[in-house]
Amino acid sequence: MAAHSSTVGEVLVSMLEQAGVDTVFGIPGVHTIELYRGLAASSIRHITPRHEQGAGFMVDGYARVTGRPGVCFVITGPGLTNTLTAMAQARADSIPMLVISGVNATPTLGKGRGHLHELPDQAGLASTVALWSHTLTDPGQLGAVLREAFAIMTSGRPGPVHIEIPTDVMKLPAPEQAFEMPAAPSLRPSPVDLATAARMCAEARKPAILIGGGAVRLDGAVRRFAEMLDAPVISTTNARGIMSGHPLDVPASPSLACVREMLAASDLVLALGTELGPTDCDMYENGGFCLPANLIRVDIDEDQLARGAKPALAIKAGLAAFIEDMLEDSGTWTPHRSGDGATRAGSLRDLARTEIGEAYCGHINLLQDIWRALPEATLVGDSTQLVYAGNMYVEAPRETAWFNSATGFGTLGYAAPAATGAALGQAGRPVVALLGDGGFQFTLAELGSARDCDADVAFLVWNNSGYQEIETSMVDSSITPIGVTPSAPDFSMVASAYGLASRRVGSRDEIIAALKEMPRPCLIEYIDSGSA
């Protein structure tokens, strides 16, 4: 009997194992079953969502908490199109996501003959949101293609990549290949840029730092840099928690007037790893965000440096390398300072909490109470009242303990699957999904996925009977509200039908009690009477 020759699908799974992939999210279909041939015998855990959009969001949540690329398998055509929304959210927030899809058999591609799941140009469609999309036609190139995918995700600005494999190619024999993860290059700043940055820092008397998602996993370095510069550190949504508990921490949105005033009054602002996007810096779209002329921007993406606020100094470099090089030569830019950075930061924290108003402060107090009850919890949000408030101001206990889809691409239906992915990526840490009654219905069925894998997730539904934020916007614009009150199911009954513990609560104290007492996964529904 001839020895078994491994197929493309089997070798792919082996290479993913060698790359350190421990979880794949996906829904098997007739166009991807060959990818599953070697999966059952592998060490890779497979998670089945209820919808491919859910698969993509699970990958997103998993990647955010682990710092490693998440992987999903999706079928040709509708499987990929269902995943595109999640890929777009990952692109907006620079989340590494590897989407491996099927595509129709090689001889049929581009023929338009109506084959099952056929698209005119599937790779072209994926490339509108993916950093890179590739069709594998040669089994011998599998290793090279996979290395290129990981290289793109782990060097430069991360994001989603796509590999499609024709159904006939999946079955072909493939040479066994050892797979080595590509080394991520360290993009260092030029000596000239470093010298200029050092001079600008040395001359500044009231500097400030604005950090974005590019600073995640650099909390120690950012803290040391901020201390040496004696600068308040303002964090955008995806950077919350990096400076947790530090006297220089200002966990407030640049969309707030008081934050903008402080930045404008600073004689130097360093924007580190942030695109300075409107959903972080101009949430209310009033055009009031303005940075001083003495601005340093550091970003790994050259194109991003050319967008938005024009800096006095644009530095293309990895943020870790920039901070490391600056700290190594800190004697040249740390003259005696007034030491008022912590005082400035403390005053700004007080001003921010005053500005956001009583209702939002109430929401923020609840968020802080959740962390007091569950100190290790990660809070994953959709577009809902608690999340809007927290994006304006929240003191997250650590980096990646707060993230959501209410900024950037701004999709609904994110929190339930992303929370499940986060729980799977960080065993031992509970996750609280913050959901509105409207947005939750986009991916309500993912309760079943959480039950299947016993995800350590509490689904907290903030039920205000519709799309309250949109209704308010309509009223403010003198538009008669319409389409903003979709009926909701009895969420507790739906949760029970999936086998989840559930509880309906009427007060914030009851929310905290339920979070402490209920076994997870569970669902807690809070009815917002409008008085909070």
C-alpha positions in Angstrom: 0.0 0.0 0.0 1.3 3.4 -0.9 2.3 5.7 1.9 -0.2 8.4 2.7 0.8 11.7 1.1 -0.3 14.7 3.1 -2.7 17.1 1.4 -2.5 20.8 1.3 -5.1 21.0 4.0 -3.2 18.7 6.3 0.1 20.4 5.8 -1.5 23.8 6.4 -2.8 22.6 9.8 0.7 21.3 10.6 2.2 24.7 9.7 -0.3 26.5 11.8 0.7 24.3 14.8 4.3 25.1 14.2 3.4 28.8 14.1 2.0 28.5 17.6 -1.7 28.7 16.6 -3.7 27.0 19.3 -7.3 28.0 18.3 -9.1 28.2 14.9 -12.6 29.7 14.6 -14.8 28.6 11.8 -17.9 26.9 10.4 -17.1 23.9 8.2 -18.7 23.7 4.8 -18.4 21.6 1.7 -15.8 24.0 0.4 -13.6 23.8 3.4 -13.8 20.2 4.7 -10.4 19.4 3.2 -9.0 22.0 5.6 -10.4 20.0 8.4 -8.8 16.6 7.4 -5.9 17.1 9.7 -7.5 19.3 12.3 -9.0 16.6 14.6 -5.6 15.0 15.1 -3.8 18.3 15.7 -3.3 20.2 19.0 -5.4 23.1 17.6 -8.8 23.7 19.3 -11.7 24.4 16.9 -14.5 26.8 17.9 -17.7 26.9 16.0 -19.5 30.2 16.0 -23.1 30.5 14.7 -22.2 32.9 11.9 -19.0 33.8 10.1 -19.2 37.4 11.3 -19.1 36.0 14.8 -16.0 33.9 13.8 -14.2 37.1 12.7 -15.2 39.0 15.9 -14.0 36.0 18.0 -10.7 36.1 16.2 -10.5 39.9 16.9 -11.1 39.5 20.7 -8.7 36.6 20.9 -6.0 38.5 19.1 -6.4 41.6 21.2 -5.9 39.9 24.5 -3.1 37.5 23.4 -1.2 39.8 21.1 -1.0 37.0 18.5 -2.7 36.7 15.2 -6.1 35.0 15.4 -7.1 32.5 12.7 -10.4 31.6 11.1 -11.5 29.1 8.4 -14.5 30.2 6.3 -16.2 28.9 3.2 -16.2 30.2 -0.3 -18.5 33.1 -1.2 -21.0 33.9 1.6 -18.6 32.6 4.3 -16.0 35.2 3.3 -18.5 38.0 2.7 -20.0 37.4 6.1 -16.5 37.8 7.6 -15.7 41.0 5.8 -17.4 43.2 8.5 -15.1 41.7 11.1 -12.1 42.1 8.8 -13.0 45.8 8.4 -13.1 46.3 12.2 -9.8 44.6 12.5 -8.3 46.8 9.7 -9.6 49.9 11.5 -8.1 48.9 14.9 -4.9 47.3 13.5 -5.7 43.8 14.8 -3.8 40.8 13.3 -6.3 38.4 11.7 -5.6 35.5 9.3 -8.7 34.5 7.3 -8.3 31.3 5.3 -11.1 30.7 2.9 -12.0 28.3 0.2 -12.6 29.4 -3.3 -14.1 27.6 -6.3 -12.1 25.0 -8.2 -9.2 26.5 -10.3 -10.7 25.8 -13.8 -13.9 27.6 -12.8 -12.4 30.9 -11.5 -13.6 34.0 -13.3 -15.9 32.0 -15.6 -19.2 33.3 -14.1 -21.0 30.0 -14.7 -23.0 30.0 -11.5 -21.1 27.5 -9.4 -22.0 27.2 -5.8 -20.8 30.2 -3.7 -19.2 31.7 -6.8 -18.1 35.4 -6.7 -16.8 37.4 -9.7 -13.5 38.1 -7.9 -13.3 36.8 -4.4 -9.7 37.8 -3.7 -10.3 41.2 -5.1 -13.3 41.7 -2.8 -11.3 40.6 0.2 -8.4 42.9 -0.8 -10.7 45.9 -0.2 -10.3 45.4 3.5 -7.4 43.0 3.8 -3.8 44.2 3.9 -3.0 41.3 1.5 -5.1 38.7 -0.3 -3.5 35.7 -2.1 -4.8 32.8 -4.1 -2.8 29.6 -3.5 -2.5 27.5 -6.6 0.8 25.7 -6.1 1.0 23.4 -3.1 4.8 23.8 -3.1 4.3 27.5 -2.3 2.2 26.9 0.8 5.0 27.6 3.3 6.1 30.7 1.5 2.6 32.1 1.3 1.9 31.4 5.0 5.2 33.1 6.0 4.3 36.1 3.9 0.9 36.3 5.6 2.4 36.2 9.1 5.1 38.6 8.1 2.5 41.2 7.0 0.5 40.7 10.2 3.5 41.0 12.6 5.6 43.7 10.9 4.4 47.2 10.1 0.9 48.1 11.1 -1.0 44.9 11.8 -4.4 44.1 10.3 -6.3 41.3 8.5 -4.8 39.1 5.7 -6.6 36.6 3.5 -5.5 33.4 1.8 -7.9 31.6 -0.4 -7.4 28.0 -1.5 -9.3 26.5 -4.5 -11.3 23.4 -3.6 -9.3 21.3 -6.0 -5.9 22.5 -4.6 -6.9 21.7 -1.0 -6.9 18.0 -2.0 -3.6 17.9 -3.7 -0.5 16.3 -2.2 1.8 18.9 -0.6 5.4 18.5 0.4 6.0 18.3 4.1 7.7 21.5 5.1 9.1 22.8 8.4 7.5 26.2 9.1 9.4 28.9 10.8 7.7 32.1 11.9 9.3 35.1 10.1 11.3 37.3 12.4 9.6 40.7 13.0 12.0 43.4 12.0 12.7 46.3 14.4 12.2 49.5 12.6 14.4 51.9 14.4 14.2 55.7 14.1 17.0 57.5 12.3 19.8 59.2 14.4 18.7 62.5 12.9 15.1 62.1 14.0 16.2 60.9 17.5 18.5 64.0 17.9 15.6 66.3 16.8 13.2 64.6 19.1 15.6 64.9 22.0 16.2 68.6 21.4 12.4 69.2 21.2 11.9 67.3 24.5 14.7 69.1 26.2 13.3 72.5 25.3 9.7 71.7 26.3 8.4 72.9 29.7 4.8 71.7 29.5 4.9 68.5 27.3 2.0 66.0 26.9 1.8 62.6 25.4 -1.1 61.1 23.5 -1.0 57.4 23.1 -3.1 55.0 20.9 -3.5 51.3 20.3 0.1 51.1 18.9 1.3 51.5 22.5 -0.4 48.3 23.7 2.1 45.9 25.3 4.5 48.7 25.9 3.2 49.8 29.3 6.5 49.6 31.1 8.3 51.5 28.4 5.6 54.2 28.1 5.6 54.7 31.9 9.3 55.2 32.0 9.3 57.6 29.1 6.5 59.6 30.6 8.2 59.8 33.9 11.5 61.0 32.4 9.5 63.6 30.4 7.2 64.4 33.3 4.3 64.6 30.9 0.6 63.7 31.4 -0.4 60.8 29.2 -3.7 60.9 27.5 -5.0 57.6 26.2 -7.4 56.9 23.3 -9.9 54.1 23.6 -7.6 51.3 22.6 -4.8 52.5 24.9 -6.8 52.6 28.1 -5.1 50.9 31.0 -1.5 51.3 29.7 -0.8 53.9 32.5 -3.2 52.4 35.0 -3.0 53.9 38.4 0.0 56.2 37.5 -0.1 59.9 38.6 0.5 60.9 35.0 -2.4 58.9 33.6 -5.3 60.8 32.0 -7.8 58.1 30.8 -9.9 60.7 29.0 -11.0 61.2 25.4 -9.4 63.9 23.2 -12.9 64.6 22.2 -13.5 66.4 25.5 -13.0 70.2 25.5 -10.8 70.2 28.6 -8.4 67.6 27.1 -8.2 69.6 23.9 -7.5 72.8 25.8 -4.6 71.1 27.7 -3.2 69.7 24.5 -3.4 73.0 22.8 -1.7 74.7 25.7 1.2 72.3 25.8 4.4 73.4 24.3 5.1 69.9 22.9 2.8 67.0 22.2 4.1 63.5 21.3 1.4 61.4 19.5 2.6 57.8 19.9 1.0 55.0 18.0 -2.3 56.8 17.3 -3.8 57.6 14.0 -5.5 60.7 15.6 -8.8 59.5 14.1 -12.0 61.4 14.4 -13.8 58.7 16.4 -11.2 59.1 19.2 -10.4 62.8 18.8 -13.6 64.3 17.4 -16.4 62.0 18.5 -19.0 64.9 18.5 -17.9 66.0 15.0 -17.5 69.7 16.0 -14.1 70.1 14.5 -12.6 71.4 17.7 -9.6 69.0 18.0 -6.4 71.0 17.4 -2.8 70.1 18.3 0.0 72.6 18.7 2.5 73.2 16.0 5.2 71.6 18.1 4.0 68.1 17.5 6.0 64.8 17.2 4.3 61.9 15.6 5.7 58.4 15.9 4.1 55.6 13.8 5.3 52.5 12.0 3.0 53.3 9.1 4.5 56.0 6.8 1.1 56.6 5.1 -0.5 57.3 8.5 2.1 59.9 9.3 0.9 61.9 6.3 -2.7 61.8 7.3 -4.5 64.1 9.8 -2.5 66.5 12.0 0.7 67.7 10.3 3.6 67.3 12.8 6.7 69.3 13.2 8.5 66.0 13.3 7.2 62.8 11.8 9.2 59.7 12.8 8.6 56.4 11.0 9.6 53.8 13.5 8.4 51.0 15.8 7.2 52.6 19.0 9.1 50.2 21.1 12.3 51.0 19.2 11.7 54.8 19.5 11.1 54.7 23.2 14.1 52.4 23.8 16.4 54.6 21.8 15.1 57.8 23.5 15.6 56.3 27.0 19.1 55.0 26.2 20.1 58.6 25.5 17.8 60.3 28.1 20.6 62.4 29.6 20.4 64.7 26.5 16.7 65.6 27.0 15.9 65.5 30.7 17.1 68.7 32.2 15.6 69.9 35.5 11.9 70.2 35.2 9.3 71.9 37.3 7.8 68.5 38.3 4.2 69.6 37.7 3.3 66.7 35.3 1.3 64.8 38.0 -0.5 68.0 39.1 -1.5 68.8 35.5 -2.7 65.2 35.0 -4.7 65.2 38.2 -6.4 68.5 37.4 -7.3 67.3 33.9 -8.8 64.1 35.4 -11.0 66.2 37.6 -12.0 68.5 34.8 -12.8 65.6 32.5 -15.1 63.9 35.0 -16.9 67.2 35.5 -17.3 67.8 31.8 -18.9 64.5 30.9 -21.8 65.1 33.2 -23.8 63.3 35.9 -25.3 60.6 33.7 -22.0 59.5 32.2 -20.4 59.7 35.6 -23.0 57.3 36.8 -22.2 54.9 34.0 -18.4 55.2 34.7 -18.9 54.5 38.4 -20.7 51.3 37.4 -17.8 50.3 35.2 -15.3 50.9 38.0 -17.6 48.9 40.3 -17.5 46.0 37.9 -13.7 46.0 38.1 -13.8 46.2 41.9 -16.0 43.2 41.9 -14.0 41.3 39.3 -10.5 42.8 39.3 -9.2 40.6 36.6 -12.1 41.2 34.2 -11.8 42.3 30.7 -14.7 44.6 29.5 -15.6 44.1 25.8 -18.1 46.5 24.4 -20.6 47.1 21.6 -22.1 50.5 20.8 -24.2 51.1 23.9 -24.5 53.7 26.7 -22.0 52.2 29.1 -19.4 52.0 26.3 -20.0 55.6 25.1 -19.4 56.8 28.6 -16.3 54.6 29.2 -14.8 55.8 25.9 -15.0 59.3 27.2 -13.4 58.4 30.5 -12.6 55.1 32.2 -9.7 53.9 34.5 -9.1 50.5 33.1 -6.9 48.3 35.5 -4.5 47.2 32.7 -4.0 47.3 29.0 -6.5 45.4 26.8 -8.9 45.3 29.8 -11.1 47.8 27.9 -11.9 47.6 24.2 -14.9 47.9 22.0 -16.3 48.5 18.5 -17.8 51.9 19.1 -14.8 53.7 17.6 -13.0 53.1 14.3 -15.2 51.1 11.9 -18.0 51.1 14.5 -19.8 47.9 13.8 -22.7 46.5 15.9 -22.8 42.9 17.0 -19.2 42.9 18.0 -19.2 42.4 21.8 -20.8 39.0 22.3 -18.4 37.0 19.9 -15.4 39.2 20.7 -15.9 38.6 24.4 -16.0 34.9 23.8 -12.8 35.1 21.8 -11.2 37.1 24.5 -12.2 34.6 27.2 -10.7 31.8 25.1 -7.5 33.7 24.7 -6.9 34.5 28.3 -8.0 31.6 30.5 -8.4 32.6 34.1 -9.7 36.1 33.4 -13.4 36.7 33.3 -14.9 38.8 30.5 -17.9 41.1 30.7 -19.6 41.8 27.4 -21.3 45.2 27.4 -24.3 45.0 25.1 -27.2 47.1 24.0 -30.6 45.4 23.3 -30.5 46.5 19.7 -26.9 45.7 18.8 -26.9 42.4 20.7 -29.5 41.0 18.3 -27.0 41.2 15.5 -25.1 38.2 17.0 -27.5 37.0 19.7 -27.0 33.4 18.6 -23.3 33.5 19.7 -24.7 32.8 23.2 -24.7 29.2 21.9 -21.0 29.4 21.0 -20.2 30.6 24.5 -22.1 27.8 26.0 -20.4 25.2 23.8 -16.9 26.2 25.0 -17.9 27.2 28.5 -16.5 30.7 28.0 -16.0 32.7 31.1 -18.2 35.5 30.0 -21.0 37.5 31.6 -23.3 39.1 28.9 -24.5 42.3 30.4 -27.5 43.6 28.3 -28.3 47.3 28.8 -31.9 47.3 27.6 -33.3 50.8 26.8 -35.8 49.5 24.3 -34.1 50.3 21.0 -31.5 52.5 19.5 -31.5 55.3 22.0 -28.5 57.1 20.7 -29.9 57.2 17.2 -33.3 58.3 18.4 -31.7 61.2 20.3 -29.7 62.2 17.3 -32.9 62.2 15.2 -34.7 64.4 17.7 -31.7 66.8 18.0 -31.8 67.1 14.2 -35.6 67.8 14.1 -36.2 64.4 12.4 -39.2 62.4 13.5 -37.8 59.2 15.0 -38.5 56.1 12.9 -37.0 52.7 12.8 -35.3 53.1 16.2 -37.5 50.8 18.4 -37.0 47.3 17.2 -38.7 44.8 19.5 -36.4 42.7 21.6 -36.9 39.1 22.7 -37.0 38.1 26.3 -33.3 37.8 26.7 -33.4 35.7 29.8 -35.6 33.1 28.0 -33.2 33.1 25.0 -30.2 32.6 27.4 -32.0 29.8 29.2 -32.9 28.2 25.9 -29.1 28.0 25.2 -28.5 26.6 28.7 -27.0 29.8 30.2 -27.9 31.1 33.7 -29.8 34.3 33.4 -31.1 37.1 35.7 -33.1 40.3 35.1 -32.0 43.1 37.4 -33.4 46.6 38.2 -30.5 48.3 39.9 -26.8 48.8 39.6 -26.2 47.0 42.9 -28.1 44.0 41.6 -25.8 44.0 38.5 -22.7 43.8 40.7 -24.3 41.1 42.9 -25.2 39.1 39.8 -21.7 39.4 38.4 -20.3 38.1 41.7 -22.8 35.3 42.2 -23.7 33.8 38.8 -21.8 31.0 37.2 -20.4 31.9 33.8 -21.3 32.0 31.0 -24.4 33.9 32.0 -26.7 36.7 30.9 -27.7 39.7 33.0 -30.4 42.0 31.7 -30.6 45.5 33.1 -33.7 47.5 32.3 -32.8 51.1 31.8 -35.7 53.2 33.0 -34.1 56.4 31.8 -33.5 57.7 35.3 -29.9 56.6 35.5 
